[in-house]
mmCIF file of C-alpha atoms in Angstrom:
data_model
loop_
_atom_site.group_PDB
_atom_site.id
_atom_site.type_symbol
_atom_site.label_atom_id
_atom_site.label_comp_id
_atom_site.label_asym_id
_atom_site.label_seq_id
_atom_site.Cartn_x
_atom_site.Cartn_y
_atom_site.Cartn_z
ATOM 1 C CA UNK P 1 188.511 161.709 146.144
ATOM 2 C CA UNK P 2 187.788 165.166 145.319
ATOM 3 C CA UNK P 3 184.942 166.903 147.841
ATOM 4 C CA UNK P 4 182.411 167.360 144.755
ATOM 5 C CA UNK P 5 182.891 163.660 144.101
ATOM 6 C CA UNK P 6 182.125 162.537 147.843
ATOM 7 C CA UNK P 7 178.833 164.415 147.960
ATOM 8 C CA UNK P 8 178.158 163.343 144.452
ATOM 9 C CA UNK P 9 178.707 159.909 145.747
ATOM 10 C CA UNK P 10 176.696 159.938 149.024
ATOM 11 C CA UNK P 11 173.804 161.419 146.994
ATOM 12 C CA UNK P 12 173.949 158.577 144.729
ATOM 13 C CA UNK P 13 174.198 155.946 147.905
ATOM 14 C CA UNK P 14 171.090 157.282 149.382
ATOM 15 C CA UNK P 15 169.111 157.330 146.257
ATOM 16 C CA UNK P 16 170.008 153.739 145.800
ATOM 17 C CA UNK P 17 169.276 152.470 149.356
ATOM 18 C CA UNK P 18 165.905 154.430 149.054
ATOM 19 C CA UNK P 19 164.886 152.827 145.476
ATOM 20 C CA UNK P 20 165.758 149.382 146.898
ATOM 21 C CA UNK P 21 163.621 150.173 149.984
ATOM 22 C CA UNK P 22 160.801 151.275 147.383
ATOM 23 C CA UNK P 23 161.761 148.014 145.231
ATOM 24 C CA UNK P 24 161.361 145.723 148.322
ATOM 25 C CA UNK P 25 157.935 147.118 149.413
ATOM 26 C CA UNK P 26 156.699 146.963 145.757
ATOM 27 C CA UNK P 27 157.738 143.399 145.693
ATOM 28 C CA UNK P 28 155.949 142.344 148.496
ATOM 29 C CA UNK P 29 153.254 144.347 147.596
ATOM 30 C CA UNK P 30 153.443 142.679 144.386
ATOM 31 C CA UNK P 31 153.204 139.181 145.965
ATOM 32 C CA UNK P 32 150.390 140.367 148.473
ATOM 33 C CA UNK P 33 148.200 141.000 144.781
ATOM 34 C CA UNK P 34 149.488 137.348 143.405
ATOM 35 C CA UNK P 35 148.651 135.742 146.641
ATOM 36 C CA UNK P 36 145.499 137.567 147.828
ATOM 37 C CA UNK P 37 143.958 137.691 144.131
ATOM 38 C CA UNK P 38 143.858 141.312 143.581
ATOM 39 C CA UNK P 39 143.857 142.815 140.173
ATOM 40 C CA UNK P 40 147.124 144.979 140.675
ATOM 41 C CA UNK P 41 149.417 142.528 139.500
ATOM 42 C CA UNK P 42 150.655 144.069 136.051
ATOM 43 C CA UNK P 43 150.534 147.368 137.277
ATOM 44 C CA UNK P 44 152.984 146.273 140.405
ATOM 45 C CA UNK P 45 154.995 144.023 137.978
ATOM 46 C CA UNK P 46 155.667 146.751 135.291
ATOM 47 C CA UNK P 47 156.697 149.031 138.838
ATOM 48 C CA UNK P 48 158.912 146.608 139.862
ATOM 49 C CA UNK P 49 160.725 146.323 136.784
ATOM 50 C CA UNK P 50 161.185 150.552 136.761
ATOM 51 C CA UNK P 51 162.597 150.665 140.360
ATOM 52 C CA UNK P 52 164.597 147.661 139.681
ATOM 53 C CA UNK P 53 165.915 149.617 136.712
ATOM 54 C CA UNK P 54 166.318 152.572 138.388
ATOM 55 C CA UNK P 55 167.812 151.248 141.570
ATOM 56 C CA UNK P 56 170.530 149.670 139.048
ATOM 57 C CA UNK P 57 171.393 152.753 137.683
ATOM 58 C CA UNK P 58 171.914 154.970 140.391
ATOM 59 C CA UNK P 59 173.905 151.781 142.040
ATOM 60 C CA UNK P 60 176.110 151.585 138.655
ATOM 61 C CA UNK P 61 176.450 155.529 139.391
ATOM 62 C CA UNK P 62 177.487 155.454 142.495
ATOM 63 C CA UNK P 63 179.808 153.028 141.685
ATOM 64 C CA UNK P 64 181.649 154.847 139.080
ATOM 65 C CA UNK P 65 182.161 158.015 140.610
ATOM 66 C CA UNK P 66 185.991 158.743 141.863
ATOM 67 C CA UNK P 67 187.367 155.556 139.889
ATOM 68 C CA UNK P 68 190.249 156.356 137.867
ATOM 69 C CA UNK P 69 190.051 154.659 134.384
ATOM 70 C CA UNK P 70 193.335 152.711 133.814
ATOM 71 C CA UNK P 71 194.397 151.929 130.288
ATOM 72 C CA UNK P 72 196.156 148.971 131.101
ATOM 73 C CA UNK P 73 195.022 145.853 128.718
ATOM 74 C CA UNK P 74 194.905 143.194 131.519
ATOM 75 C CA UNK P 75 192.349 145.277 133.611
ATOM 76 C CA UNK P 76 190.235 145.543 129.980
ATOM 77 C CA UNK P 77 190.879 141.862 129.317
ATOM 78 C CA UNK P 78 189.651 140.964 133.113
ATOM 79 C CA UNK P 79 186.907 143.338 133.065
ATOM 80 C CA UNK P 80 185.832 141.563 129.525
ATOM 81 C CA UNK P 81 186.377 137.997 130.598
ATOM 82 C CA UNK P 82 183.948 139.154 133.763
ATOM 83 C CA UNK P 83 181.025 140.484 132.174
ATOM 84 C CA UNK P 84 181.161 137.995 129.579
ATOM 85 C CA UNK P 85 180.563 135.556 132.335
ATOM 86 C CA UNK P 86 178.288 137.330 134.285
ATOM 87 C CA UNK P 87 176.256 137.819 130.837
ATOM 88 C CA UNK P 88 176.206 133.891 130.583
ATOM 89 C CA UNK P 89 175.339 133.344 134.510
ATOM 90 C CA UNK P 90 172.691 135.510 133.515
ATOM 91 C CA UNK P 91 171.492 134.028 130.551
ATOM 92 C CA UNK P 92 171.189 130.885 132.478
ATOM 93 C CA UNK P 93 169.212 132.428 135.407
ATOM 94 C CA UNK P 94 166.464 133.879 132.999
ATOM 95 C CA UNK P 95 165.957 130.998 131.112
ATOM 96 C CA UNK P 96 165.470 128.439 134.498
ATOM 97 C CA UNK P 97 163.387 131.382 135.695
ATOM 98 C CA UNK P 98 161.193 131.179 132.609
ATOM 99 C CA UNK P 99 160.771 127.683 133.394
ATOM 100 C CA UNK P 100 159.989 127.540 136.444
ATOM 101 C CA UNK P 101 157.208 130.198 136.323
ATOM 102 C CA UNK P 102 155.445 128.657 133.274
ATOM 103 C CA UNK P 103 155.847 125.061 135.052
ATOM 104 C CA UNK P 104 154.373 126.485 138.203
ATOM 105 C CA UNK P 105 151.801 128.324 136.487
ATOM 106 C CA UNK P 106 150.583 125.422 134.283
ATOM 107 C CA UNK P 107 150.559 123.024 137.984
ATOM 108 C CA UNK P 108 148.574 125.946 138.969
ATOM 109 C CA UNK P 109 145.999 125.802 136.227
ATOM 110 C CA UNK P 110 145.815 122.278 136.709
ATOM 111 C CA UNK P 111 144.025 123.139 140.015
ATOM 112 C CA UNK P 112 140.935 124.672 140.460
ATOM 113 C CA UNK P 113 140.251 128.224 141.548
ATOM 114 C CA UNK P 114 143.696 129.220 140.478
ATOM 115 C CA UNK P 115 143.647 130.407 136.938
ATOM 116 C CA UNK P 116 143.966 134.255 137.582
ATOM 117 C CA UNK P 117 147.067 133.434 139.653
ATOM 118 C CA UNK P 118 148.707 130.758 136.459
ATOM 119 C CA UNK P 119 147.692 133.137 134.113
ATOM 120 C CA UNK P 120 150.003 135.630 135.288
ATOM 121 C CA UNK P 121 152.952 133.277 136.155
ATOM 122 C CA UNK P 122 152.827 131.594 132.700
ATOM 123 C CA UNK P 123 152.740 135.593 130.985
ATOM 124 C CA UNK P 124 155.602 136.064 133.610
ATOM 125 C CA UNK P 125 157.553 133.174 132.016
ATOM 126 C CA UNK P 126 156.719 133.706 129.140
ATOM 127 C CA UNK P 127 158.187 137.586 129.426
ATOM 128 C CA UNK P 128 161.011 136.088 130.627
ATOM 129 C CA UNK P 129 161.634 133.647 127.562
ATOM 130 C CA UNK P 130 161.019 136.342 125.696
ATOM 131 C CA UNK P 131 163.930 138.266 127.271
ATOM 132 C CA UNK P 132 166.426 135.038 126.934
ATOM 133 C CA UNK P 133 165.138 135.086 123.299
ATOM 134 C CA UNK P 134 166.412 138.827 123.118
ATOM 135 C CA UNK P 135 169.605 138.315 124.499
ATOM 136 C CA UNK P 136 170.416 135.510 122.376
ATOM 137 C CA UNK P 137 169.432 137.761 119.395
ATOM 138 C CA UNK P 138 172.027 140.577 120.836
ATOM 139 C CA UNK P 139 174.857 138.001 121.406
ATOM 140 C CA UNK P 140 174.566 136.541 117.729
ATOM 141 C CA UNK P 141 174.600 140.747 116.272
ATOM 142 C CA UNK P 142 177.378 141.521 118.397
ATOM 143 C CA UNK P 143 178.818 138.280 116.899
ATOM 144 C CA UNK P 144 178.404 139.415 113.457
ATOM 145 C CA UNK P 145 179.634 142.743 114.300
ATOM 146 C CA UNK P 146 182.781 141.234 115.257
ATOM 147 C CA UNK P 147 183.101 138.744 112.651
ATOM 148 C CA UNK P 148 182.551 141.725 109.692
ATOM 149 C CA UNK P 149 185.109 143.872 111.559
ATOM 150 C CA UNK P 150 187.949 141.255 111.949
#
């Protein structure tokens, strides 16, 4: 690895350790406002999701940087076979995620005295069906995509 490339790469490693330090803080502060019944909730939540996106990118950066990009097919195929599962694991984790916050939201709002707290874990599900909706909308374009070009 060439000496630009290792400082390149440790700047990338400490940006990503300190935007998953700032992630974990916002998190908790973010549960401190769901728990404690302060109104900071969407604020936190819409941080969260920018550090988590921004902690995945400089992660995916740091990751690339010094690989050398084989063209041999069986790495592609591998690599392809891999994300398509990973995009299926993930599929799978949003959706019972979506359930699970609109179920414990609605046993929430069952209760009384909890309907602030419900009403954001049911918008959090439903954000997150939303998002399964999505990427069953991408998967069925890229389908067509491939379909029309075969």
């Amino acid at each position: 690895m060439k000496k630009n490339d290792k400082k390149r790469k440790t700047k990338y490693t400490i940006s990503t350790v300190f935007f998953l330090i700032i992630t974990i803080i916002d998190m908790v502060d973010l549960y401190n406002d769901i728990f404690n019944g302060r109104g900071h909730t969407i604020k936190d939540l819409v941080w969260l999701v920018i550090l988590i996106l921004v902690t995945l990118g400089n992660y995916y950066l740091m990751k690339d940087i010094g690989t050398i990009d084989d063209d041999d097919e069986r790495d592609d195929y591998v690599q392809m076979k891999t994300d398509s599962t990973s995009y299926h694991i993930l599929e799978w984790i949003i959706i019972i995620a979506s359930v699970a916050f609109s179920a414990w939201g609605v046993i929430l709002y069952s209760k009384n005295g909890n309907e602030q707290l419900a009403f954001v874990l049911i918008i959090i599900g439903a954000v997150l069906s939303s998002i399964w909706i999505l990427t069953i909308i991408i998967n069925f374009i890229i389908w067509l995509v491939n379909y029309y070009k075969n």
